[in-house]
PDB file of C-alpha atoms in Angstrom:
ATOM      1  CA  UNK B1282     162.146 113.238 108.045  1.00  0.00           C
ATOM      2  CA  UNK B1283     165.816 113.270 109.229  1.00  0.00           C
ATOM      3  CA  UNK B1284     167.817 110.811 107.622  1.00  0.00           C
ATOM      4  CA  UNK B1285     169.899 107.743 109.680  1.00  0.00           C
ATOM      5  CA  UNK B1286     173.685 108.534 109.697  1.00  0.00           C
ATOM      6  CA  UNK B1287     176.025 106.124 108.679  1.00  0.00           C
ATOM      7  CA  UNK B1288     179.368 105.453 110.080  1.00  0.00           C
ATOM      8  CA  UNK B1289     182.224 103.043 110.170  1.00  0.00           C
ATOM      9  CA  UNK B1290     183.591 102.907 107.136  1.00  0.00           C
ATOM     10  CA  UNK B1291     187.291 102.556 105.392  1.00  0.00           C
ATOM     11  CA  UNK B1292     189.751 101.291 104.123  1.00  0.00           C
ATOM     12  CA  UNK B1293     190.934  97.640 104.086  1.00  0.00           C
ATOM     13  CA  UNK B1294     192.491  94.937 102.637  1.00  0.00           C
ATOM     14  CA  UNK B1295     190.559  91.958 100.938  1.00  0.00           C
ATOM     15  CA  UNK B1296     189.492  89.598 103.562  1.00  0.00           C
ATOM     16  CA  UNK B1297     189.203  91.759 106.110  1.00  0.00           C
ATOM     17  CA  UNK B1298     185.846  92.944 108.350  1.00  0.00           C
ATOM     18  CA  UNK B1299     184.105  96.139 109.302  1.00  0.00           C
ATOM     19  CA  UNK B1300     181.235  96.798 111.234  1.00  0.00           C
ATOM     20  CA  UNK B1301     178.827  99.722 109.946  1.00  0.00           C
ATOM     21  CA  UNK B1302     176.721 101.534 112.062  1.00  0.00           C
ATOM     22  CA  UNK B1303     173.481 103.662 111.217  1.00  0.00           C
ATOM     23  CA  UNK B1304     171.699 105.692 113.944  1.00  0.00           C
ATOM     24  CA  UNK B1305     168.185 107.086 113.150  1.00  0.00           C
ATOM     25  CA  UNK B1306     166.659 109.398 115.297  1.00  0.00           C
ATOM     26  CA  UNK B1307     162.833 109.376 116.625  1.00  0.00           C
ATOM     27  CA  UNK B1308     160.541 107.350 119.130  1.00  0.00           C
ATOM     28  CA  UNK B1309     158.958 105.282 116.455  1.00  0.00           C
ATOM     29  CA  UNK B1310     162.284 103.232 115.368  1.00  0.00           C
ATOM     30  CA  UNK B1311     161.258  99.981 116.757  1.00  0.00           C
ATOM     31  CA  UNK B1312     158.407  99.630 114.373  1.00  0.00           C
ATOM     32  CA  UNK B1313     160.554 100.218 110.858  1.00  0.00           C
ATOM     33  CA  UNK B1314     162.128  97.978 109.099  1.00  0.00           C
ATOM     34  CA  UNK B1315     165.569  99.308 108.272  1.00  0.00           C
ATOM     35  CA  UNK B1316     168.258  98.967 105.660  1.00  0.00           C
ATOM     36  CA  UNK B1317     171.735  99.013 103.983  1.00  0.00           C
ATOM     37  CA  UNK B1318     171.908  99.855 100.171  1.00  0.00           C
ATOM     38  CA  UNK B1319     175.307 100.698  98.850  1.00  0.00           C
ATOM     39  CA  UNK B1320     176.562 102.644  95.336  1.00  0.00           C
ATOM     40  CA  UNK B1321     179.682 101.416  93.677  1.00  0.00           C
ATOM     41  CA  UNK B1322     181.446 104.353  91.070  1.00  0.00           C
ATOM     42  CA  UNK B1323     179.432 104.321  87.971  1.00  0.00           C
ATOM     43  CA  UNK B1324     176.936 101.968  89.301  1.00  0.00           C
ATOM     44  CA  UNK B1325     173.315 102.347  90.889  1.00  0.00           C
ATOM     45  CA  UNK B1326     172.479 102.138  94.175  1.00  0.00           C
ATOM     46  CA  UNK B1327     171.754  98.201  95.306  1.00  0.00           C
ATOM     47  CA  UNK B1328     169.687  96.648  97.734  1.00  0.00           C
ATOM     48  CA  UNK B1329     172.509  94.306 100.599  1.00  0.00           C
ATOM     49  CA  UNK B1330     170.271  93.530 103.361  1.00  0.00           C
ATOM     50  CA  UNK B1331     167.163  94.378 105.663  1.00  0.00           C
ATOM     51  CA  UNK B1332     166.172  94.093 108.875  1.00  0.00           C
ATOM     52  CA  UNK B1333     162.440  93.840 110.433  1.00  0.00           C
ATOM     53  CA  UNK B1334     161.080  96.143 113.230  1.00  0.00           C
ATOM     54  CA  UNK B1335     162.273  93.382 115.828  1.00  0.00           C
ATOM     55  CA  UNK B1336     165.152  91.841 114.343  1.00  0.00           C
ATOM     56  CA  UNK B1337     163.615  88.753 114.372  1.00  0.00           C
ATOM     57  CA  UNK B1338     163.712  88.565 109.974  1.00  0.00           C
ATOM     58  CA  UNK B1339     166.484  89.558 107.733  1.00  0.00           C
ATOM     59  CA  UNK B1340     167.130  89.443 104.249  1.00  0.00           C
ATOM     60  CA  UNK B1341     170.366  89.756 101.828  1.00  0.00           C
ATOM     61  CA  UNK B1342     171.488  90.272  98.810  1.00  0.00           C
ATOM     62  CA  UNK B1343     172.886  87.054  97.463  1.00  0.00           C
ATOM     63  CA  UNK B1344     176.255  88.842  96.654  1.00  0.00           C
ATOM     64  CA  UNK B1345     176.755  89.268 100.997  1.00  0.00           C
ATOM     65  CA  UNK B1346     175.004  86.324 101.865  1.00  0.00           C
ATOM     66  CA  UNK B1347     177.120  84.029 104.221  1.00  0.00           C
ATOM     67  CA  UNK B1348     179.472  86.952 104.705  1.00  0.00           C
ATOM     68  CA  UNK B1349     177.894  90.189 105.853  1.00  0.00           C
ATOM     69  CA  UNK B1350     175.650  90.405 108.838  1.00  0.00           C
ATOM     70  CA  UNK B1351     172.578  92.909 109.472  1.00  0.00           C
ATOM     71  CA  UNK B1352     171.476  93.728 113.320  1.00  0.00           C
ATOM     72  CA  UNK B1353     169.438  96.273 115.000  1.00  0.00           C
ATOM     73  CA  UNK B1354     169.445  97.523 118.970  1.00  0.00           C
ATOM     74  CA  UNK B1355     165.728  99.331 119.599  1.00  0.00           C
ATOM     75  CA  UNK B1356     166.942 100.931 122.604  1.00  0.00           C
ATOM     76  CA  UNK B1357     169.861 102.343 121.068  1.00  0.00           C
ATOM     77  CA  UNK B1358     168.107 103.855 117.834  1.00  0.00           C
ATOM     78  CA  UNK B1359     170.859 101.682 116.161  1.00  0.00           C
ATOM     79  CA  UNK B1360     171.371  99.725 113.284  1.00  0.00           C
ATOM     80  CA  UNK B1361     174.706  97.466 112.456  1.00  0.00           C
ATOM     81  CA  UNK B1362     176.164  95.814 109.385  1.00  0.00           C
ATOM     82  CA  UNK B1363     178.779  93.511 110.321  1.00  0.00           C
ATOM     83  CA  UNK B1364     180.887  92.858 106.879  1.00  0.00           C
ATOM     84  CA  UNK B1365     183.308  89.920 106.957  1.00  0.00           C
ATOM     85  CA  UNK B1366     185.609  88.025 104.090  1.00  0.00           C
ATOM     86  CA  UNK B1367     185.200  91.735 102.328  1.00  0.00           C
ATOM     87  CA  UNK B1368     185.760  91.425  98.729  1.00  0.00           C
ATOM     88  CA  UNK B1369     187.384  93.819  96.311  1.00  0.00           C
ATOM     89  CA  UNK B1370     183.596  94.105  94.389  1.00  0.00           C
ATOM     90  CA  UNK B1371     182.264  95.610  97.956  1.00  0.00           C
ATOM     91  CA  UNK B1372     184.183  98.705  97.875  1.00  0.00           C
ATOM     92  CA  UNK B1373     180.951 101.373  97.719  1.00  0.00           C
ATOM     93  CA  UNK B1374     179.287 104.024  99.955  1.00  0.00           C
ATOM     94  CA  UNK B1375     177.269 102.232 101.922  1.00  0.00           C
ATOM     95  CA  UNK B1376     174.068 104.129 102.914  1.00  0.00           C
ATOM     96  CA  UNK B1377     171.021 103.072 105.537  1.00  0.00           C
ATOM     97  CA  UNK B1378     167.299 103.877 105.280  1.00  0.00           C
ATOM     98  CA  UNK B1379     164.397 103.556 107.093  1.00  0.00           C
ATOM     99  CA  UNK B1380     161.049 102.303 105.157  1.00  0.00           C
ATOM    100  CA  UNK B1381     158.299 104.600 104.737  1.00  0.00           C
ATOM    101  CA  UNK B1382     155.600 102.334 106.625  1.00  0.00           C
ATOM    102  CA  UNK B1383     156.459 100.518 109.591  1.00  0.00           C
ATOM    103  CA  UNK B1384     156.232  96.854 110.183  1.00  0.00           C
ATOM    104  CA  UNK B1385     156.729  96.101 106.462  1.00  0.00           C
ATOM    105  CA  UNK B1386     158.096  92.335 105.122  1.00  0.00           C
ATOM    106  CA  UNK B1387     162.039  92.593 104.377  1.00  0.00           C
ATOM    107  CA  UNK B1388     161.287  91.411 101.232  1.00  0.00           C
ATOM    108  CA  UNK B1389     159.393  94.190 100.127  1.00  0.00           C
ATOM    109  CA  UNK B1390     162.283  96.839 101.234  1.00  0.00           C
ATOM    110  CA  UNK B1391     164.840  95.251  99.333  1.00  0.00           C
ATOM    111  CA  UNK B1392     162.385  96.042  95.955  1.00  0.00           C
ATOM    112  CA  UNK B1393     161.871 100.205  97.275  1.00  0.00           C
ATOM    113  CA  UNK B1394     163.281 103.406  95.486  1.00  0.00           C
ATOM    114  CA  UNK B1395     163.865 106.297  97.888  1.00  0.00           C
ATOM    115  CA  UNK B1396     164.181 109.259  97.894  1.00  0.00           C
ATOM    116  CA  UNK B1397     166.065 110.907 100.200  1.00  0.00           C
ATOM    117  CA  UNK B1398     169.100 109.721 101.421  1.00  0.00           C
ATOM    118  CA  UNK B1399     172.110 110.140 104.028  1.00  0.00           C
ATOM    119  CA  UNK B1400     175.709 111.081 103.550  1.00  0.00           C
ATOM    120  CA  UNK B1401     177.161 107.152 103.277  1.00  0.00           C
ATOM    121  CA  UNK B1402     179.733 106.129 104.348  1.00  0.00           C
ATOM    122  CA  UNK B1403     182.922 104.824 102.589  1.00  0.00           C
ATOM    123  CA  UNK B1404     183.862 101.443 102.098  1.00  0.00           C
ATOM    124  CA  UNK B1405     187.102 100.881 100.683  1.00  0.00           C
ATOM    125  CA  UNK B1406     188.323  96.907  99.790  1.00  0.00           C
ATOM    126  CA  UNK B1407     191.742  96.603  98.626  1.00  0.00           C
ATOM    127  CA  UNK B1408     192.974  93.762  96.503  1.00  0.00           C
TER     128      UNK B1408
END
């Protein structure tokens, strides 16, 4: 399996916004839920929000809720997370995945170990 790859990270200043992008390759993207999991230094890897094969159900971590935004485009392969009122306490590599099985609940995505992963990519919040 090839991993997504992330993009669209960097640096800025508390209260800022970024948008991340993950693009996944393969014909079957439309029927995975997808992902965004991120890593703080000295911390394990988190669960921050999922999509469903059609967008139409997401889920998030209550630490983003209200302030970061999960979306998908089928056609483009494509999956965004729009980040907004960024906090000091978000500053991670943030990494997307695809689930193993496709059309599986959000909820259940949020609770999965995997393992294999992408390169990330760096979020930086200053204070």
């Amino acid at each position: 399996q090839v991993q997504p790859v992330e993009s669209g990270g960097g640096l800025v200043q508390a209260g800022g916004s970024l948008r991340l992008s993950c693009a996944a390759s393969g014909h079957t993207f439309s029927t995975y839920t997808m992902g965004w999991f991120r890593q703080a230094p000295g911390k394990e890897r988190e669960f921050v929000a999922t999509i469903s094969s059609t967008g139409g159900s997401t889920f998030y971590a209550d630490s983003v809720k209200g302030r970061f935004t999960i979306s998908r485009d089928n056609a483009k392969n494509t999956v965004y997370l729009q980040m907004n009122n960024l906090k000091p306490e978000d500053t991670a590599v943030y990494y997307c995945n695809r689930d193993r099985t496709p059309f599986t609940s959000v909820q259940s995505m949020s609770r999965k170990n995997f393992g294999s992963w992408g390169q990330g990519t760096q979020v930086t919040v200053s204070s």
